[in-house]
mmCIF file with all atom_site columns, C-alpha atoms in Angstrom:
data_model
loop_
_atom_site.group_PDB
_atom_site.id
_atom_site.type_symbol
_atom_site.label_atom_id
_atom_site.label_alt_id
_atom_site.label_comp_id
_atom_site.label_asym_id
_atom_site.label_entity_id
_atom_site.label_seq_id
_atom_site.pdbx_PDB_ins_code
_atom_site.Cartn_x
_atom_site.Cartn_y
_atom_site.Cartn_z
_atom_site.occupancy
_atom_site.B_iso_or_equiv
_atom_site.pdbx_formal_charge
_atom_site.auth_seq_id
_atom_site.auth_comp_id
_atom_site.auth_asym_id
_atom_site.auth_atom_id
_atom_site.pdbx_PDB_model_num
ATOM 1   C CA . MET H 1 1   ? 8.708   -17.097 -10.974 1.00 54.00 ? 479 MET H CA 1
ATOM 2   C CA . PRO H 1 2   ? 11.036  -13.867 -10.518 1.00 63.00 ? 480 PRO H CA 1
ATOM 3   C CA . VAL H 1 3   ? 9.497   -10.797 -10.322 1.00 68.00 ? 481 VAL H CA 1
ATOM 4   C CA . ASN H 1 4   ? 10.282  -8.492  -13.310 1.00 79.00 ? 482 ASN H CA 1
ATOM 5   C CA . GLU H 1 5   ? 12.479  -5.729  -12.663 1.00 78.00 ? 483 GLU H CA 1
ATOM 6   C CA . LYS H 1 6   ? 10.542  -3.298  -13.728 1.00 84.00 ? 484 LYS H CA 1
ATOM 7   C CA . TYR H 1 7   ? 8.017   -3.634  -10.859 1.00 90.00 ? 485 TYR H CA 1
ATOM 8   C CA . ILE H 1 8   ? 11.072  -3.364  -8.351  1.00 94.00 ? 486 ILE H CA 1
ATOM 9   C CA . GLN H 1 9   ? 11.652  0.595   -8.437  1.00 96.00 ? 487 GLN H CA 1
ATOM 10  C CA . ASP H 1 10  ? 13.219  2.310   -5.668  1.00 97.00 ? 488 ASP H CA 1
ATOM 11  C CA . PHE H 1 11  ? 11.402  4.428   -3.104  1.00 98.00 ? 489 PHE H CA 1
ATOM 12  C CA . ILE H 1 12  ? 12.209  8.324   -3.485  1.00 98.00 ? 490 ILE H CA 1
ATOM 13  C CA . GLU H 1 13  ? 11.506  10.706  -1.100  1.00 97.00 ? 491 GLU H CA 1
ATOM 14  C CA . ASP H 1 14  ? 8.557   13.010  -1.755  1.00 97.00 ? 492 ASP H CA 1
ATOM 15  C CA . GLU H 1 15  ? 7.492   10.877  -4.796  1.00 98.00 ? 493 GLU H CA 1
ATOM 16  C CA . TYR H 1 16  ? 4.139   8.559   -5.369  1.00 98.00 ? 494 TYR H CA 1
ATOM 17  C CA . ILE H 1 17  ? 4.359   4.780   -5.537  1.00 98.00 ? 495 ILE H CA 1
ATOM 18  C CA . HIS H 1 18  ? 1.978   2.051   -6.082  1.00 98.00 ? 496 HIS H CA 1
ATOM 19  C CA . ILE H 1 19  ? 2.796   -1.030  -3.664  1.00 98.00 ? 497 ILE H CA 1
ATOM 20  C CA . ILE H 1 20  ? 1.476   -4.447  -4.667  1.00 97.00 ? 498 ILE H CA 1
ATOM 21  C CA . CYS H 1 21  ? 1.875   -7.315  -2.163  1.00 97.00 ? 499 CYS H CA 1
ATOM 22  C CA . LYS H 1 22  ? 1.041   -10.807 -3.292  1.00 96.00 ? 500 LYS H CA 1
ATOM 23  C CA . SER H 1 23  ? 0.936   -14.142 -1.265  1.00 97.00 ? 501 SER H CA 1
ATOM 24  C CA . VAL H 1 24  ? 2.728   -17.104 -2.101  1.00 96.00 ? 502 VAL H CA 1
ATOM 25  C CA . SER H 1 25  ? 1.104   -19.474 -4.826  1.00 93.00 ? 503 SER H CA 1
ATOM 26  C CA . GLY H 1 26  ? -2.029  -17.316 -4.719  1.00 92.00 ? 504 GLY H CA 1
ATOM 27  C CA . SER H 1 27  ? -2.424  -18.427 -0.940  1.00 95.00 ? 505 SER H CA 1
ATOM 28  C CA . LEU H 1 28  ? -4.966  -16.565 1.283   1.00 97.00 ? 506 LEU H CA 1
ATOM 29  C CA . LEU H 1 29  ? -3.765  -13.667 2.793   1.00 98.00 ? 507 LEU H CA 1
ATOM 30  C CA . PHE H 1 30  ? -6.993  -13.160 5.296   1.00 97.00 ? 508 PHE H CA 1
ATOM 31  C CA . LYS H 1 31  ? -9.314  -15.839 6.583   1.00 96.00 ? 509 LYS H CA 1
ATOM 32  C CA . SER H 1 32  ? -11.660 -13.599 8.402   1.00 97.00 ? 510 SER H CA 1
ATOM 33  C CA . ASP H 1 33  ? -12.273 -9.972  8.685   1.00 97.00 ? 511 ASP H CA 1
ATOM 34  C CA . GLU H 1 34  ? -10.495 -9.885  12.149  1.00 98.00 ? 512 GLU H CA 1
ATOM 35  C CA . ASN H 1 35  ? -7.395  -10.870 9.750   1.00 98.00 ? 513 ASN H CA 1
ATOM 36  C CA . ARG H 1 36  ? -8.102  -7.856  7.665   1.00 98.00 ? 514 ARG H CA 1
ATOM 37  C CA . ILE H 1 37  ? -8.409  -5.415  10.525  1.00 98.00 ? 515 ILE H CA 1
ATOM 38  C CA . TYR H 1 38  ? -5.156  -6.579  11.916  1.00 98.00 ? 516 TYR H CA 1
ATOM 39  C CA . PHE H 1 39  ? -3.433  -6.359  8.837   1.00 98.00 ? 517 PHE H CA 1
ATOM 40  C CA . LEU H 1 40  ? -4.388  -2.501  8.600   1.00 98.00 ? 518 LEU H CA 1
ATOM 41  C CA . LYS H 1 41  ? -3.634  -1.815  11.861  1.00 98.00 ? 519 LYS H CA 1
ATOM 42  C CA . LYS H 1 42  ? -0.121  -3.335  11.355  1.00 98.00 ? 520 LYS H CA 1
ATOM 43  C CA . TYR H 1 43  ? 0.345   -1.605  8.023   1.00 98.00 ? 521 TYR H CA 1
ATOM 44  C CA . ALA H 1 44  ? -0.863  1.747   10.027  1.00 98.00 ? 522 ALA H CA 1
ATOM 45  C CA . ALA H 1 45  ? 1.857   1.183   12.661  1.00 98.00 ? 523 ALA H CA 1
ATOM 46  C CA . TYR H 1 46  ? 4.792   -0.103  10.448  1.00 98.00 ? 524 TYR H CA 1
ATOM 47  C CA . THR H 1 47  ? 4.403   2.683   7.739   1.00 98.00 ? 525 THR H CA 1
ATOM 48  C CA . SER H 1 48  ? 3.967   5.735   10.284  1.00 97.00 ? 526 SER H CA 1
ATOM 49  C CA . GLY H 1 49  ? 6.816   8.073   9.974   1.00 97.00 ? 527 GLY H CA 1
ATOM 50  C CA . TYR H 1 50  ? 7.781   6.584   6.352   1.00 98.00 ? 528 TYR H CA 1
ATOM 51  C CA . LEU H 1 51  ? 4.611   6.702   4.187   1.00 99.00 ? 529 LEU H CA 1
ATOM 52  C CA . ASP H 1 52  ? 1.335   8.694   3.485   1.00 98.00 ? 530 ASP H CA 1
ATOM 53  C CA . THR H 1 53  ? -1.042  6.518   2.583   1.00 98.00 ? 531 THR H CA 1
ATOM 54  C CA . TYR H 1 54  ? -3.528  7.975   -0.207  1.00 98.00 ? 532 TYR H CA 1
ATOM 55  C CA . SER H 1 55  ? -5.738  4.673   -1.467  1.00 98.00 ? 533 SER H CA 1
ATOM 56  C CA . TYR H 1 56  ? -5.580  0.993   -0.711  1.00 98.00 ? 534 TYR H CA 1
ATOM 57  C CA . ILE H 1 57  ? -7.582  -2.429  -1.198  1.00 97.00 ? 535 ILE H CA 1
ATOM 58  C CA . LEU H 1 58  ? -7.156  -5.508  0.355   1.00 97.00 ? 536 LEU H CA 1
ATOM 59  C CA . LEU H 1 59  ? -8.301  -8.670  -1.803  1.00 96.00 ? 537 LEU H CA 1
ATOM 60  C CA . ASP H 1 60  ? -8.115  -12.453 -0.906  1.00 95.00 ? 538 ASP H CA 1
ATOM 61  C CA . ASN H 1 61  ? -4.558  -13.131 -1.995  1.00 96.00 ? 539 ASN H CA 1
ATOM 62  C CA . HIS H 1 62  ? -3.106  -9.721  -2.767  1.00 96.00 ? 540 HIS H CA 1
ATOM 63  C CA . SER H 1 63  ? -3.350  -6.013  -1.562  1.00 97.00 ? 541 SER H CA 1
ATOM 64  C CA . HIS H 1 64  ? -2.452  -2.447  -3.456  1.00 98.00 ? 542 HIS H CA 1
ATOM 65  C CA . PHE H 1 65  ? -1.716  0.673   -1.673  1.00 98.00 ? 543 PHE H CA 1
ATOM 66  C CA . LEU H 1 66  ? -0.968  4.104   -3.365  1.00 98.00 ? 544 LEU H CA 1
ATOM 67  C CA . VAL H 1 67  ? 1.485   5.901   -0.831  1.00 99.00 ? 545 VAL H CA 1
ATOM 68  C CA . LYS H 1 68  ? 3.965   8.836   -1.027  1.00 98.00 ? 546 LYS H CA 1
ATOM 69  C CA . CYS H 1 69  ? 7.447   8.713   0.616   1.00 98.00 ? 547 CYS H CA 1
ATOM 70  C CA . ILE H 1 70  ? 7.937   11.312  3.117   1.00 98.00 ? 548 ILE H CA 1
ATOM 71  C CA . ASN H 1 71  ? 11.077  13.284  2.653   1.00 97.00 ? 549 ASN H CA 1
ATOM 72  C CA . SER H 1 72  ? 14.357  12.132  4.047   1.00 97.00 ? 550 SER H CA 1
ATOM 73  C CA . ASP H 1 73  ? 14.786  14.751  6.963   1.00 97.00 ? 551 ASP H CA 1
ATOM 74  C CA . ASP H 1 74  ? 11.251  14.034  7.926   1.00 98.00 ? 552 ASP H CA 1
ATOM 75  C CA . LEU H 1 75  ? 12.002  10.407  8.254   1.00 98.00 ? 553 LEU H CA 1
ATOM 76  C CA . LYS H 1 76  ? 15.307  11.048  10.476  1.00 97.00 ? 554 LYS H CA 1
ATOM 77  C CA . SER H 1 77  ? 13.473  13.575  12.524  1.00 97.00 ? 555 SER H CA 1
ATOM 78  C CA . TYR H 1 78  ? 10.942  10.821  13.142  1.00 97.00 ? 556 TYR H CA 1
ATOM 79  C CA . LEU H 1 79  ? 13.421  7.907   13.966  1.00 97.00 ? 557 LEU H CA 1
ATOM 80  C CA . SER H 1 80  ? 15.191  10.556  16.198  1.00 95.00 ? 558 SER H CA 1
ATOM 81  C CA . THR H 1 81  ? 12.280  10.615  18.434  1.00 95.00 ? 559 THR H CA 1
ATOM 82  C CA . LEU H 1 82  ? 12.012  6.847   18.764  1.00 94.00 ? 560 LEU H CA 1
ATOM 83  C CA . ASN H 1 83  ? 13.960  5.420   22.018  1.00 91.00 ? 561 ASN H CA 1
ATOM 84  C CA . ASN H 1 84  ? 17.209  4.534   20.744  1.00 88.00 ? 562 ASN H CA 1
ATOM 85  C CA . GLY H 1 85  ? 16.777  1.200   22.431  1.00 90.00 ? 563 GLY H CA 1
ATOM 86  C CA . SER H 1 86  ? 13.624  0.241   20.435  1.00 92.00 ? 564 SER H CA 1
ATOM 87  C CA . LEU H 1 87  ? 15.420  1.237   17.140  1.00 97.00 ? 565 LEU H CA 1
ATOM 88  C CA . LYS H 1 88  ? 15.715  -1.849  14.757  1.00 97.00 ? 566 LYS H CA 1
ATOM 89  C CA . SER H 1 89  ? 19.259  -2.492  12.961  1.00 97.00 ? 567 SER H CA 1
ATOM 90  C CA . HIS H 1 90  ? 18.209  -0.760  9.706   1.00 98.00 ? 568 HIS H CA 1
ATOM 91  C CA . GLN H 1 91  ? 16.999  2.107   11.238  1.00 98.00 ? 569 GLN H CA 1
ATOM 92  C CA . LYS H 1 92  ? 20.200  2.624   13.154  1.00 97.00 ? 570 LYS H CA 1
ATOM 93  C CA . LYS H 1 93  ? 21.896  2.143   9.741   1.00 98.00 ? 571 LYS H CA 1
ATOM 94  C CA . TYR H 1 94  ? 19.746  4.903   8.050   1.00 98.00 ? 572 TYR H CA 1
ATOM 95  C CA . LEU H 1 95  ? 20.364  7.504   10.697  1.00 97.00 ? 573 LEU H CA 1
ATOM 96  C CA . LEU H 1 96  ? 24.461  6.546   10.578  1.00 97.00 ? 574 LEU H CA 1
ATOM 97  C CA . GLY H 1 97  ? 24.188  7.004   6.308   1.00 97.00 ? 575 GLY H CA 1
ATOM 98  C CA . LYS H 1 98  ? 24.730  3.247   6.135   1.00 98.00 ? 576 LYS H CA 1
ATOM 99  C CA . ILE H 1 99  ? 22.116  2.398   3.806   1.00 98.00 ? 577 ILE H CA 1
ATOM 100 C CA . THR H 1 100 ? 19.840  4.446   1.449   1.00 98.00 ? 578 THR H CA 1
ATOM 101 C CA . TYR H 1 101 ? 16.436  5.944   2.207   1.00 98.00 ? 579 TYR H CA 1
ATOM 102 C CA . SER H 1 102 ? 15.070  3.324   -0.489  1.00 98.00 ? 580 SER H CA 1
ATOM 103 C CA . GLU H 1 103 ? 16.895  0.464   1.420   1.00 98.00 ? 581 GLU H CA 1
ATOM 104 C CA . ALA H 1 104 ? 14.923  2.233   4.769   1.00 98.00 ? 582 ALA H CA 1
ATOM 105 C CA . VAL H 1 105 ? 11.413  2.003   3.236   1.00 99.00 ? 583 VAL H CA 1
ATOM 106 C CA . GLU H 1 106 ? 12.022  -1.472  1.586   1.00 98.00 ? 584 GLU H CA 1
ATOM 107 C CA . PHE H 1 107 ? 13.409  -2.956  5.133   1.00 98.00 ? 585 PHE H CA 1
ATOM 108 C CA . GLN H 1 108 ? 10.427  -1.499  7.242   1.00 99.00 ? 586 GLN H CA 1
ATOM 109 C CA . MET H 1 109 ? 7.847   -2.707  4.705   1.00 98.00 ? 587 MET H CA 1
ATOM 110 C CA . LYS H 1 110 ? 9.396   -6.031  4.820   1.00 98.00 ? 588 LYS H CA 1
ATOM 111 C CA . ASP H 1 111 ? 9.130   -5.828  8.883   1.00 98.00 ? 589 ASP H CA 1
ATOM 112 C CA . PHE H 1 112 ? 5.310   -5.406  8.655   1.00 98.00 ? 590 PHE H CA 1
ATOM 113 C CA . PHE H 1 113 ? 5.054   -8.234  5.898   1.00 98.00 ? 591 PHE H CA 1
ATOM 114 C CA . ILE H 1 114 ? 6.892   -10.358 8.505   1.00 98.00 ? 592 ILE H CA 1
ATOM 115 C CA . ALA H 1 115 ? 4.965   -9.484  11.650  1.00 98.00 ? 593 ALA H CA 1
ATOM 116 C CA . TYR H 1 116 ? 1.762   -9.921  9.581   1.00 98.00 ? 594 TYR H CA 1
ATOM 117 C CA . ALA H 1 117 ? 2.723   -13.269 8.500   1.00 98.00 ? 595 ALA H CA 1
ATOM 118 C CA . MET H 1 118 ? 4.052   -14.801 11.693  1.00 98.00 ? 596 MET H CA 1
ATOM 119 C CA . ALA H 1 119 ? 0.556   -13.532 13.461  1.00 98.00 ? 597 ALA H CA 1
ATOM 120 C CA . PHE H 1 120 ? -1.235  -15.320 10.608  1.00 98.00 ? 598 PHE H CA 1
ATOM 121 C CA . ASN H 1 121 ? 0.895   -18.261 10.618  1.00 98.00 ? 599 ASN H CA 1
ATOM 122 C CA . LYS H 1 122 ? 0.198   -18.844 14.383  1.00 97.00 ? 600 LYS H CA 1
ATOM 123 C CA . GLU H 1 123 ? -3.221  -18.566 13.947  1.00 97.00 ? 601 GLU H CA 1
ATOM 124 C CA . ASN H 1 124 ? -3.774  -21.000 11.378  1.00 96.00 ? 602 ASN H CA 1
ATOM 125 C CA . ASN H 1 125 ? -1.068  -23.375 12.416  1.00 96.00 ? 603 ASN H CA 1
ATOM 126 C CA . ARG H 1 126 ? 0.966   -22.589 9.355   1.00 95.00 ? 604 ARG H CA 1
ATOM 127 C CA . SER H 1 127 ? 4.496   -22.288 8.278   1.00 94.00 ? 605 SER H CA 1
ATOM 128 C CA . GLY H 1 128 ? 6.774   -20.954 5.583   1.00 93.00 ? 606 GLY H CA 1
ATOM 129 C CA . SER H 1 129 ? 6.314   -17.498 3.482   1.00 95.00 ? 607 SER H CA 1
ATOM 130 C CA . LEU H 1 130 ? 3.220   -15.761 3.390   1.00 98.00 ? 608 LEU H CA 1
ATOM 131 C CA . PHE H 1 131 ? 4.235   -12.997 0.712   1.00 97.00 ? 609 PHE H CA 1
ATOM 132 C CA . ILE H 1 132 ? 6.219   -13.156 -2.607  1.00 96.00 ? 610 ILE H CA 1
ATOM 133 C CA . ASN H 1 133 ? 9.539   -11.374 -1.983  1.00 93.00 ? 611 ASN H CA 1
ATOM 134 C CA . PRO H 1 134 ? 10.241  -8.951  -3.327  1.00 94.00 ? 612 PRO H CA 1
ATOM 135 C CA . PHE H 1 135 ? 7.199   -6.875  -3.238  1.00 96.00 ? 613 PHE H CA 1
ATOM 136 C CA . ARG H 1 136 ? 6.301   -5.215  -6.292  1.00 97.00 ? 614 ARG H CA 1
ATOM 137 C CA . ARG H 1 137 ? 6.641   -1.244  -6.317  1.00 97.00 ? 615 ARG H CA 1
ATOM 138 C CA . ILE H 1 138 ? 6.128   1.251   -9.181  1.00 97.00 ? 616 ILE H CA 1
ATOM 139 C CA . ARG H 1 139 ? 6.606   4.965   -9.260  1.00 96.00 ? 617 ARG H CA 1
ATOM 140 C CA . ILE H 1 140 ? 3.894   7.152   -10.170 1.00 96.00 ? 618 ILE H CA 1
ATOM 141 C CA . ASN H 1 141 ? 4.644   9.066   -13.553 1.00 90.00 ? 619 ASN H CA 1
ATOM 142 C CA . ASP H 1 142 ? 2.242   11.966  -13.354 1.00 93.00 ? 620 ASP H CA 1
ATOM 143 C CA . ASP H 1 143 ? -1.144  13.262  -12.032 1.00 92.00 ? 621 ASP H CA 1
ATOM 144 C CA . ALA H 1 144 ? -2.934  11.341  -15.034 1.00 92.00 ? 622 ALA H CA 1
ATOM 145 C CA . HIS H 1 145 ? -0.992  8.179   -13.889 1.00 93.00 ? 623 HIS H CA 1
ATOM 146 C CA . LEU H 1 146 ? -1.816  9.112   -10.122 1.00 95.00 ? 624 LEU H CA 1
ATOM 147 C CA . GLN H 1 147 ? -5.584  9.417   -11.211 1.00 94.00 ? 625 GLN H CA 1
ATOM 148 C CA . GLN H 1 148 ? -5.608  6.128   -12.929 1.00 93.00 ? 626 GLN H CA 1
ATOM 149 C CA . ILE H 1 149 ? -3.653  4.125   -10.223 1.00 95.00 ? 627 ILE H CA 1
ATOM 150 C CA . VAL H 1 150 ? -6.460  5.527   -7.526  1.00 97.00 ? 628 VAL H CA 1
ATOM 151 C CA . ILE H 1 151 ? -9.245  4.138   -9.697  1.00 96.00 ? 629 ILE H CA 1
ATOM 152 C CA . TYR H 1 152 ? -7.586  1.118   -10.657 1.00 94.00 ? 630 TYR H CA 1
ATOM 153 C CA . ILE H 1 153 ? -6.918  0.238   -6.976  1.00 96.00 ? 631 ILE H CA 1
ATOM 154 C CA . HIS H 1 154 ? -10.389 0.996   -5.658  1.00 95.00 ? 632 HIS H CA 1
ATOM 155 C CA . ALA H 1 155 ? -12.191 -0.829  -8.721  1.00 92.00 ? 633 ALA H CA 1
ATOM 156 C CA . ASN H 1 156 ? -9.730  -3.941  -8.531  1.00 91.00 ? 634 ASN H CA 1
ATOM 157 C CA . VAL H 1 157 ? -12.317 -6.242  -7.072  1.00 88.00 ? 635 VAL H CA 1
ATOM 158 C CA . LEU H 1 158 ? -14.030 -5.697  -10.577 1.00 87.00 ? 636 LEU H CA 1
ATOM 159 C CA . LYS H 1 159 ? -11.197 -7.411  -12.162 1.00 82.00 ? 637 LYS H CA 1
ATOM 160 C CA . HIS H 1 160 ? -10.651 -10.446 -10.070 1.00 74.00 ? 638 HIS H CA 1
ATOM 161 C CA . ASN H 1 161 ? -14.703 -10.820 -10.498 1.00 62.00 ? 639 ASN H CA 1
ATOM 162 C CA . THR H 1 162 ? -15.284 -10.855 -6.685  1.00 65.00 ? 640 THR H CA 1
ATOM 163 C CA . ARG H 1 163 ? -18.157 -8.116  -6.895  1.00 66.00 ? 641 ARG H CA 1
ATOM 164 C CA . LYS H 1 164 ? -20.191 -6.539  -9.595  1.00 75.00 ? 642 LYS H CA 1
ATOM 165 C CA . LYS H 1 165 ? -19.806 -3.258  -8.054  1.00 86.00 ? 643 LYS H CA 1
ATOM 166 C CA . PHE H 1 166 ? -16.901 -1.560  -6.478  1.00 90.00 ? 644 PHE H CA 1
ATOM 167 C CA . GLU H 1 167 ? -18.581 1.188   -4.570  1.00 91.00 ? 645 GLU H CA 1
ATOM 168 C CA . ASP H 1 168 ? -19.614 -0.700  -1.697  1.00 89.00 ? 646 ASP H CA 1
ATOM 169 C CA . TYR H 1 169 ? -16.550 -2.866  -0.975  1.00 93.00 ? 647 TYR H CA 1
ATOM 170 C CA . ARG H 1 170 ? -15.502 -2.735  2.599   1.00 94.00 ? 648 ARG H CA 1
ATOM 171 C CA . TRP H 1 171 ? -11.708 -3.175  2.321   1.00 96.00 ? 649 TRP H CA 1
ATOM 172 C CA . SER H 1 172 ? -10.785 -0.648  0.330   1.00 97.00 ? 650 SER H CA 1
ATOM 173 C CA . SER H 1 173 ? -10.192 3.349   0.822   1.00 98.00 ? 651 SER H CA 1
ATOM 174 C CA . TYR H 1 174 ? -13.073 4.357   -1.356  1.00 97.00 ? 652 TYR H CA 1
ATOM 175 C CA . LEU H 1 175 ? -15.835 4.717   1.094   1.00 96.00 ? 653 LEU H CA 1
ATOM 176 C CA . SER H 1 176 ? -13.423 6.078   3.745   1.00 97.00 ? 654 SER H CA 1
ATOM 177 C CA . ILE H 1 177 ? -12.551 8.865   1.268   1.00 97.00 ? 655 ILE H CA 1
ATOM 178 C CA . LEU H 1 178 ? -16.187 9.653   0.669   1.00 97.00 ? 656 LEU H CA 1
ATOM 179 C CA . SER H 1 179 ? -16.624 9.238   4.472   1.00 96.00 ? 657 SER H CA 1
ATOM 180 C CA . ASP H 1 180 ? -16.349 12.478  6.830   1.00 94.00 ? 658 ASP H CA 1
ATOM 181 C CA . LYS H 1 181 ? -14.918 10.258  9.667   1.00 95.00 ? 659 LYS H CA 1
ATOM 182 C CA . ALA H 1 182 ? -11.531 10.726  10.961  1.00 93.00 ? 660 ALA H CA 1
ATOM 183 C CA . THR H 1 183 ? -9.000  8.757   8.765   1.00 95.00 ? 661 THR H CA 1
ATOM 184 C CA . LEU H 1 184 ? -5.303  8.246   8.277   1.00 95.00 ? 662 LEU H CA 1
ATOM 185 C CA . LEU H 1 185 ? -5.640  8.615   4.699   1.00 97.00 ? 663 LEU H CA 1
ATOM 186 C CA . LYS H 1 186 ? -4.616  11.841  2.966   1.00 97.00 ? 664 LYS H CA 1
ATOM 187 C CA . ARG H 1 187 ? -8.554  12.306  1.918   1.00 97.00 ? 665 ARG H CA 1
ATOM 188 C CA . LYS H 1 188 ? -8.168  15.921  1.131   1.00 97.00 ? 666 LYS H CA 1
ATOM 189 C CA . GLU H 1 189 ? -5.354  15.815  -1.446  1.00 97.00 ? 667 GLU H CA 1
ATOM 190 C CA . ILE H 1 190 ? -6.994  12.574  -2.896  1.00 97.00 ? 668 ILE H CA 1
ATOM 191 C CA . ILE H 1 191 ? -10.323 14.768  -3.539  1.00 97.00 ? 669 ILE H CA 1
ATOM 192 C CA . ASP H 1 192 ? -8.131  17.456  -4.602  1.00 96.00 ? 670 ASP H CA 1
ATOM 193 C CA . PHE H 1 193 ? -6.689  15.393  -7.252  1.00 95.00 ? 671 PHE H CA 1
ATOM 194 C CA . PHE H 1 194 ? -10.047 15.046  -8.984  1.00 97.00 ? 672 PHE H CA 1
ATOM 195 C CA . GLU H 1 195 ? -10.819 18.714  -8.241  1.00 96.00 ? 673 GLU H CA 1
ATOM 196 C CA . THR H 1 196 ? -14.230 17.905  -6.340  1.00 97.00 ? 674 THR H CA 1
ATOM 197 C CA . ARG H 1 197 ? -15.935 15.011  -4.756  1.00 97.00 ? 675 ARG H CA 1
ATOM 198 C CA . ASN H 1 198 ? -18.721 14.650  -7.188  1.00 97.00 ? 676 ASN H CA 1
ATOM 199 C CA . ASN H 1 199 ? -15.811 14.133  -10.093 1.00 97.00 ? 677 ASN H CA 1
ATOM 200 C CA . PHE H 1 200 ? -13.808 11.557  -7.556  1.00 97.00 ? 678 PHE H CA 1
ATOM 201 C CA . ILE H 1 201 ? -17.284 9.598   -7.678  1.00 96.00 ? 679 ILE H CA 1
ATOM 202 C CA . LEU H 1 202 ? -17.943 10.399  -11.703 1.00 96.00 ? 680 LEU H CA 1
ATOM 203 C CA . GLN H 1 203 ? -14.470 9.532   -12.853 1.00 95.00 ? 681 GLN H CA 1
ATOM 204 C CA . HIS H 1 204 ? -14.591 6.031   -10.701 1.00 95.00 ? 682 HIS H CA 1
ATOM 205 C CA . ARG H 1 205 ? -17.839 5.118   -12.508 1.00 92.00 ? 683 ARG H CA 1
ATOM 206 C CA . THR H 1 206 ? -16.748 6.090   -15.920 1.00 91.00 ? 684 THR H CA 1
ATOM 207 C CA . GLN H 1 207 ? -13.097 4.905   -15.853 1.00 89.00 ? 685 GLN H CA 1
ATOM 208 C CA . SER H 1 208 ? -12.736 2.027   -13.969 1.00 84.00 ? 686 SER H CA 1
ATOM 209 C CA . GLN H 1 209 ? -13.881 -0.627  -16.650 1.00 74.00 ? 687 GLN H CA 1
ATOM 210 C CA . TYR H 1 210 ? -11.536 1.314   -19.103 1.00 71.00 ? 688 TYR H CA 1
ATOM 211 C CA . PHE H 1 211 ? -8.210  0.960   -16.956 1.00 61.00 ? 689 PHE H CA 1
ATOM 212 C CA . TYR H 1 212 ? -8.535  -2.617  -16.739 1.00 59.00 ? 690 TYR H CA 1
ATOM 213 C CA . ASN H 1 213 ? -7.785  -2.601  -20.491 1.00 55.00 ? 691 ASN H CA 1
ATOM 214 C CA . CYS H 1 214 ? -4.189  -1.356  -19.505 1.00 52.00 ? 692 CYS H CA 1
ATOM 215 C CA . GLU H 1 215 ? -3.368  -3.602  -17.276 1.00 49.00 ? 693 GLU H CA 1
ATOM 216 C CA . GLY H 1 216 ? 0.111   -4.160  -18.443 1.00 41.00 ? 694 GLY H CA 1
ATOM 217 C CA . GLN H 1 217 ? 0.964   -0.397  -17.528 1.00 43.00 ? 695 GLN H CA 1
ATOM 218 C CA . LEU H 1 218 ? -0.995  -0.303  -14.554 1.00 46.00 ? 696 LEU H CA 1
ATOM 219 C CA . GLU H 1 219 ? 0.192   -3.411  -12.726 1.00 47.00 ? 697 GLU H CA 1
#
């Protein structure tokens, strides 16, 4: 089934975007915690220099990320620091101005999905595609929409009836944002969106159920 074009929006520098990656035919993306850890490590490696991550959740057959695209000058500076021999074809093309910023980010995300799928397939004696292509991405309209998406992502386990509480779910960024441990997440910026840590918690508790009545505009 084709993905609706409204879910395939361009990556634009300095803008927030909601990324949703779903498995083919609802198959499992993860069969163990080790798979989830590997997925997050690969995600961090492939998005470094391209995207800043604000929130995420991993579920059995799909994942959500709220990210901000870095500006084009910073992306070019990052790519220029890499060994020229290690640059991928799409990275070289971007530096030469032969592909757009949006295409550069999309190619990098696709490389991430392919890298994870190859490892997952090898481990599970599986072949073929693992992720639906193209993956969904929806730009964030304003600060209110951004807060919606943060809460929507963290509470997504409620929508899929996998847990009765989202606050203690290990495979989302909710606990990391509230923690003092080192993180690659933009923790301070997320808390600032909600003004205070206490309001971050309060808004999640009071609005998580409400936002699932707005599924059409959120996902």
